[in-house]
Coordinates of C-alpha atoms in Angstrom, one line a residue:
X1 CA -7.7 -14.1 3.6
X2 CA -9.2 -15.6 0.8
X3 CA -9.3 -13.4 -2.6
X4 CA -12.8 -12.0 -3.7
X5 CA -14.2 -13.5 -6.8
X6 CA -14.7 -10.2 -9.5
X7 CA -17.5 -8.0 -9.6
X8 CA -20.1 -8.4 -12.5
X9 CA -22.6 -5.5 -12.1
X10 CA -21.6 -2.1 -11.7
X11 CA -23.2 -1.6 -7.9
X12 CA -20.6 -4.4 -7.2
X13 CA -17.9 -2.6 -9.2
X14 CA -18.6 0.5 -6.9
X15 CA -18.6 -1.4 -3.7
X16 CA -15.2 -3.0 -4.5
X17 CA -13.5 0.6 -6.0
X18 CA -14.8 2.2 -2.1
X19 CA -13.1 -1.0 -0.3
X20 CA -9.8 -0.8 -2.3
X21 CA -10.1 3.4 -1.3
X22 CA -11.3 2.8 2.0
X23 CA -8.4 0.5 2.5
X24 CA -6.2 2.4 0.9
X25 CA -6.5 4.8 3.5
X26 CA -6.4 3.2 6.6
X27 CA -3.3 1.9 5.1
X28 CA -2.0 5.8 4.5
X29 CA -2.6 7.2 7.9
X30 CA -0.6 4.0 9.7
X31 CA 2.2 4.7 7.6
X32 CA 1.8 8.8 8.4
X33 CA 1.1 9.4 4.9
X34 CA 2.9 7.0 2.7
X35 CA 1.4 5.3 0.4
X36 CA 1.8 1.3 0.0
X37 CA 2.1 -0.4 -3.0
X38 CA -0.7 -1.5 -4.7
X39 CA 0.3 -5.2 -3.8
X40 CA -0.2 -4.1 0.0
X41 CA -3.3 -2.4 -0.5
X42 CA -4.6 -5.6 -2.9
X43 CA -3.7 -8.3 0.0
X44 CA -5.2 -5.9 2.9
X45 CA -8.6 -5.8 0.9
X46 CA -8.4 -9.5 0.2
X47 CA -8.2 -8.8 -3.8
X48 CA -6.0 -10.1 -6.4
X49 CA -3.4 -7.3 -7.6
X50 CA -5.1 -7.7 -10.8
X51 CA -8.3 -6.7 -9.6
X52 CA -7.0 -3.7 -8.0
X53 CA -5.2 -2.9 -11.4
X54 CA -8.9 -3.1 -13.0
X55 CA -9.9 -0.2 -11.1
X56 CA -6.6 2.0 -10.7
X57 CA -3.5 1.8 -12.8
X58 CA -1.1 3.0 -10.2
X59 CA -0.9 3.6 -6.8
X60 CA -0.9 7.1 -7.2
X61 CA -3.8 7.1 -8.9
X62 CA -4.9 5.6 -5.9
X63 CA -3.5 8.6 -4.2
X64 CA -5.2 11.2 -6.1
X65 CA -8.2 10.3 -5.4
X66 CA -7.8 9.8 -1.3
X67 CA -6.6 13.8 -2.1
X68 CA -9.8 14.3 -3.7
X69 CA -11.7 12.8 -1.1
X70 CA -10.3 14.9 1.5
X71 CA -10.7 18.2 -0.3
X72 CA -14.3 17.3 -0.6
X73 CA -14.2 16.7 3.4
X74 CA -12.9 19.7 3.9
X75 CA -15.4 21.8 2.3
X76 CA -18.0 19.8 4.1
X77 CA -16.3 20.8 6.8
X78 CA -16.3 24.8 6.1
X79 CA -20.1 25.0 5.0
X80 CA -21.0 22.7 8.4
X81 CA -19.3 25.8 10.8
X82 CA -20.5 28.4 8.5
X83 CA -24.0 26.5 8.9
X84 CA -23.9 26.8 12.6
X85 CA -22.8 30.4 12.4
X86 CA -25.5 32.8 12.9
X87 CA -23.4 36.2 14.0
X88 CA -21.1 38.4 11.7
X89 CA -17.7 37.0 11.1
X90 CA -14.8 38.8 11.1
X91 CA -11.7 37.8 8.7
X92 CA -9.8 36.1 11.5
X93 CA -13.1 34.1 12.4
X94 CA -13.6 32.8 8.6
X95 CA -9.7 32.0 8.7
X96 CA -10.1 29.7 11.8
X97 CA -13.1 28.0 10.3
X98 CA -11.5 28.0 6.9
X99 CA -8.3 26.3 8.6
X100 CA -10.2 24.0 11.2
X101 CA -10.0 20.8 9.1
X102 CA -6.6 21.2 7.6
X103 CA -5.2 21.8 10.9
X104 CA -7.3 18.4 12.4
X105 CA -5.9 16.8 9.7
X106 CA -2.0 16.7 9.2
X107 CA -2.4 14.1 6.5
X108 CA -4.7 16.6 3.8
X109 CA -1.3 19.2 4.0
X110 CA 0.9 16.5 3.6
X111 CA -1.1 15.1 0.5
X112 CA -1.7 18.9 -1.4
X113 CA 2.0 19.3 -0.6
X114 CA 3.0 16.4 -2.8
X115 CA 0.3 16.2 -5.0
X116 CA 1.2 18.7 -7.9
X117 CA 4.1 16.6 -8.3
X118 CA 2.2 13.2 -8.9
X119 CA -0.3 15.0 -11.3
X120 CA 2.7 16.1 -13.1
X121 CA 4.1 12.7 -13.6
X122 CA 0.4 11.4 -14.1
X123 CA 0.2 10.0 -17.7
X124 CA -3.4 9.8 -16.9
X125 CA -5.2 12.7 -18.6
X126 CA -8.7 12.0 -17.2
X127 CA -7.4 12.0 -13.6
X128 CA -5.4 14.9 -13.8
X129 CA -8.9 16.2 -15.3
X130 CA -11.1 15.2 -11.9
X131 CA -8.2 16.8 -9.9
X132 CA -8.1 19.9 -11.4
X133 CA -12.6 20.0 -11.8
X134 CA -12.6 19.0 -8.3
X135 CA -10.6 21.7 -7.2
X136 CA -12.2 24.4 -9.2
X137 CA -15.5 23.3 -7.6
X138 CA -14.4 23.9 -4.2
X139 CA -13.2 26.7 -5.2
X140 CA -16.3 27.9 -6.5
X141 CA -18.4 26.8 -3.3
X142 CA -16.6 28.7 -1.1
X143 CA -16.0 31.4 -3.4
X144 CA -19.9 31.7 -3.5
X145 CA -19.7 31.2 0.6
X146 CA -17.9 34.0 1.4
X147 CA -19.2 36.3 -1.3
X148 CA -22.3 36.5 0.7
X149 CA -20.3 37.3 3.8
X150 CA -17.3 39.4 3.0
X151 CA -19.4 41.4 -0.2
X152 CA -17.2 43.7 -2.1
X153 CA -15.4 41.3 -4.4
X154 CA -16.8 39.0 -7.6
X155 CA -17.1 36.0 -7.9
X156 CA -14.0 35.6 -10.7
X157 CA -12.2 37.9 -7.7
X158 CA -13.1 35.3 -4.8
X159 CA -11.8 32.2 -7.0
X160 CA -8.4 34.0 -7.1
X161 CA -8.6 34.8 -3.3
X162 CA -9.1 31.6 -2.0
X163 CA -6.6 30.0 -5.3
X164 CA -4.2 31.8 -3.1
X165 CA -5.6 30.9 0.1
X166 CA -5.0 27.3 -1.0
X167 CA -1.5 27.7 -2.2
X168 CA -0.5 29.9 0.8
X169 CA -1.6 26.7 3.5
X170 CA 0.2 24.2 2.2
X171 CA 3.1 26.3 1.2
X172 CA 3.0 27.2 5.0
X173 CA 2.7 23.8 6.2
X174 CA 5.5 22.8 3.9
X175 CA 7.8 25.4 5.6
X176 CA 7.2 24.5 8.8
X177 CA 6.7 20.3 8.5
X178 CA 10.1 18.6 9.6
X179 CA 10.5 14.9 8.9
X180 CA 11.5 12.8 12.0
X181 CA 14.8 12.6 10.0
X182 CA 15.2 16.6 9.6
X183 CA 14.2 17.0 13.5
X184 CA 16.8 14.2 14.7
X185 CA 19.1 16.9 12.5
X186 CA 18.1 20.3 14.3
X187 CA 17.9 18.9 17.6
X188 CA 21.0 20.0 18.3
X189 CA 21.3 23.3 17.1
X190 CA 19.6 26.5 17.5
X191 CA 17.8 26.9 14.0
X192 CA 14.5 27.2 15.8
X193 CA 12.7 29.7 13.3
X194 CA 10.2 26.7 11.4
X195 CA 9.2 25.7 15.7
X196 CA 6.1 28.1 15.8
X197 CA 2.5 26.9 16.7
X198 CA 1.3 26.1 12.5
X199 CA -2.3 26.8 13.1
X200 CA -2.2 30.4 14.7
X201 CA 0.5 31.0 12.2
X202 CA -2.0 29.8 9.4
X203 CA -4.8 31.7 11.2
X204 CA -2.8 34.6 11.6
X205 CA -1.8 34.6 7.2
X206 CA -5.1 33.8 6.5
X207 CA -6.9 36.5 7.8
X208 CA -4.0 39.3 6.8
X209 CA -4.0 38.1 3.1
X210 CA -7.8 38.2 3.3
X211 CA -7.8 41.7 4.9
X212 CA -5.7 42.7 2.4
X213 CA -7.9 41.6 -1.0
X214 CA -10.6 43.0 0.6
X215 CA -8.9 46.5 1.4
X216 CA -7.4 46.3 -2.6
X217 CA -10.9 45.8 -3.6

């Protein structure tokens, strides 16, 4: 595949950062969430390394932002059920939609589980920045969501709720994820306690821990 010549006008620049991304991605979810080197991603977009470099300085910069992406999804996907909803929702019912995406998606828990550990090595201040103001926005959308349909808690209140939300799904998911590796390992034995069905069990926490902050409020 011949390389692309470099962009010169910023609608170009735009279209060439989404192909590297878009690439990127499909690239991602054939290797079940690991991340090729920027020289794989460069060749697969028919770019120069170089050029790829012009837009992202390493491929977990790269990474962060396919997590970004998919935390955006993800609300998109919460407000599109909620949109659809037109009865009264219990806890357990905003825990299923709250959980729908994440659970379609194997790759998003995967990614938040390993992200905090690339931001930390990030040397990049301005993408840990986008990270951390994408996630408060989310935050804030579906803090603003489910004020309207839980009431009883403020806003500030609901931005710790789902904080903990957040950190209490991928913290499940990383409990109960085994590698192919760690699997081959258990097969044998009878340490069968991580083998229950994720998504009821991430309904199931869900809904108790929001129960629970809206009792304590």
């Amino acid at each position: 595949m011949a390389v692309q010549k470099r962009a010169i006008n910023d609608r170009d620049k735009q279209k060439r950062r989404d192909k590297i991304l878009r690439t990127a991605w499909q690239l991602y979810k054939k290797t079940d969430g690991k991340l090729p080197t920027v020289s794989v991603i460069a060749q697969k977009a028919g770019l120069s390394k170089g050029c790829v470099y012009l837009y992202f300085k390493t491929k977990n910069e790269i990474f962060l932002h396919l997590f970004m992406h998919q935390l955006v999804q993800w609300q998109a996907s919460v407000e599109e059920h909620l949109r659809k909803t037109d009865q009264k929702l219990s806890e357990t019912d905003y825990a299923r939609i709250c959980t729908d995406y994440v659970v379609k998606n194997p790759l998003l828990l995967k990614m938040g589980s390993i992200a905090p550990t690339i931001l930390e090595e990030s040397t990049d201040e301005r993408v840990v920045l986008d990270v951390r103001i994408q996630l408060a926005k989310i935050l804030d959308d579906r803090s603003r969501l489910t004020r309207k349909l839980f009431p009883g808690l403020s806003m500030a209140q609901w931005m710790n709720v789902h904080l903990r939300i957040y950190a209490l799904i991928f913290g499940l998911w990383q409990m109960f994820y085994n590698s192919p590796h760690i699997n081959q390992v258990l097969q044998n034995t009878r340490i069968d306690m991580f083998e229950s069905d994720f998504k009821e069990s991430v309904v199931s926490s869900v809904a108790t821990f929001l129960k629970g902050a809206l009792i304590a409020s």
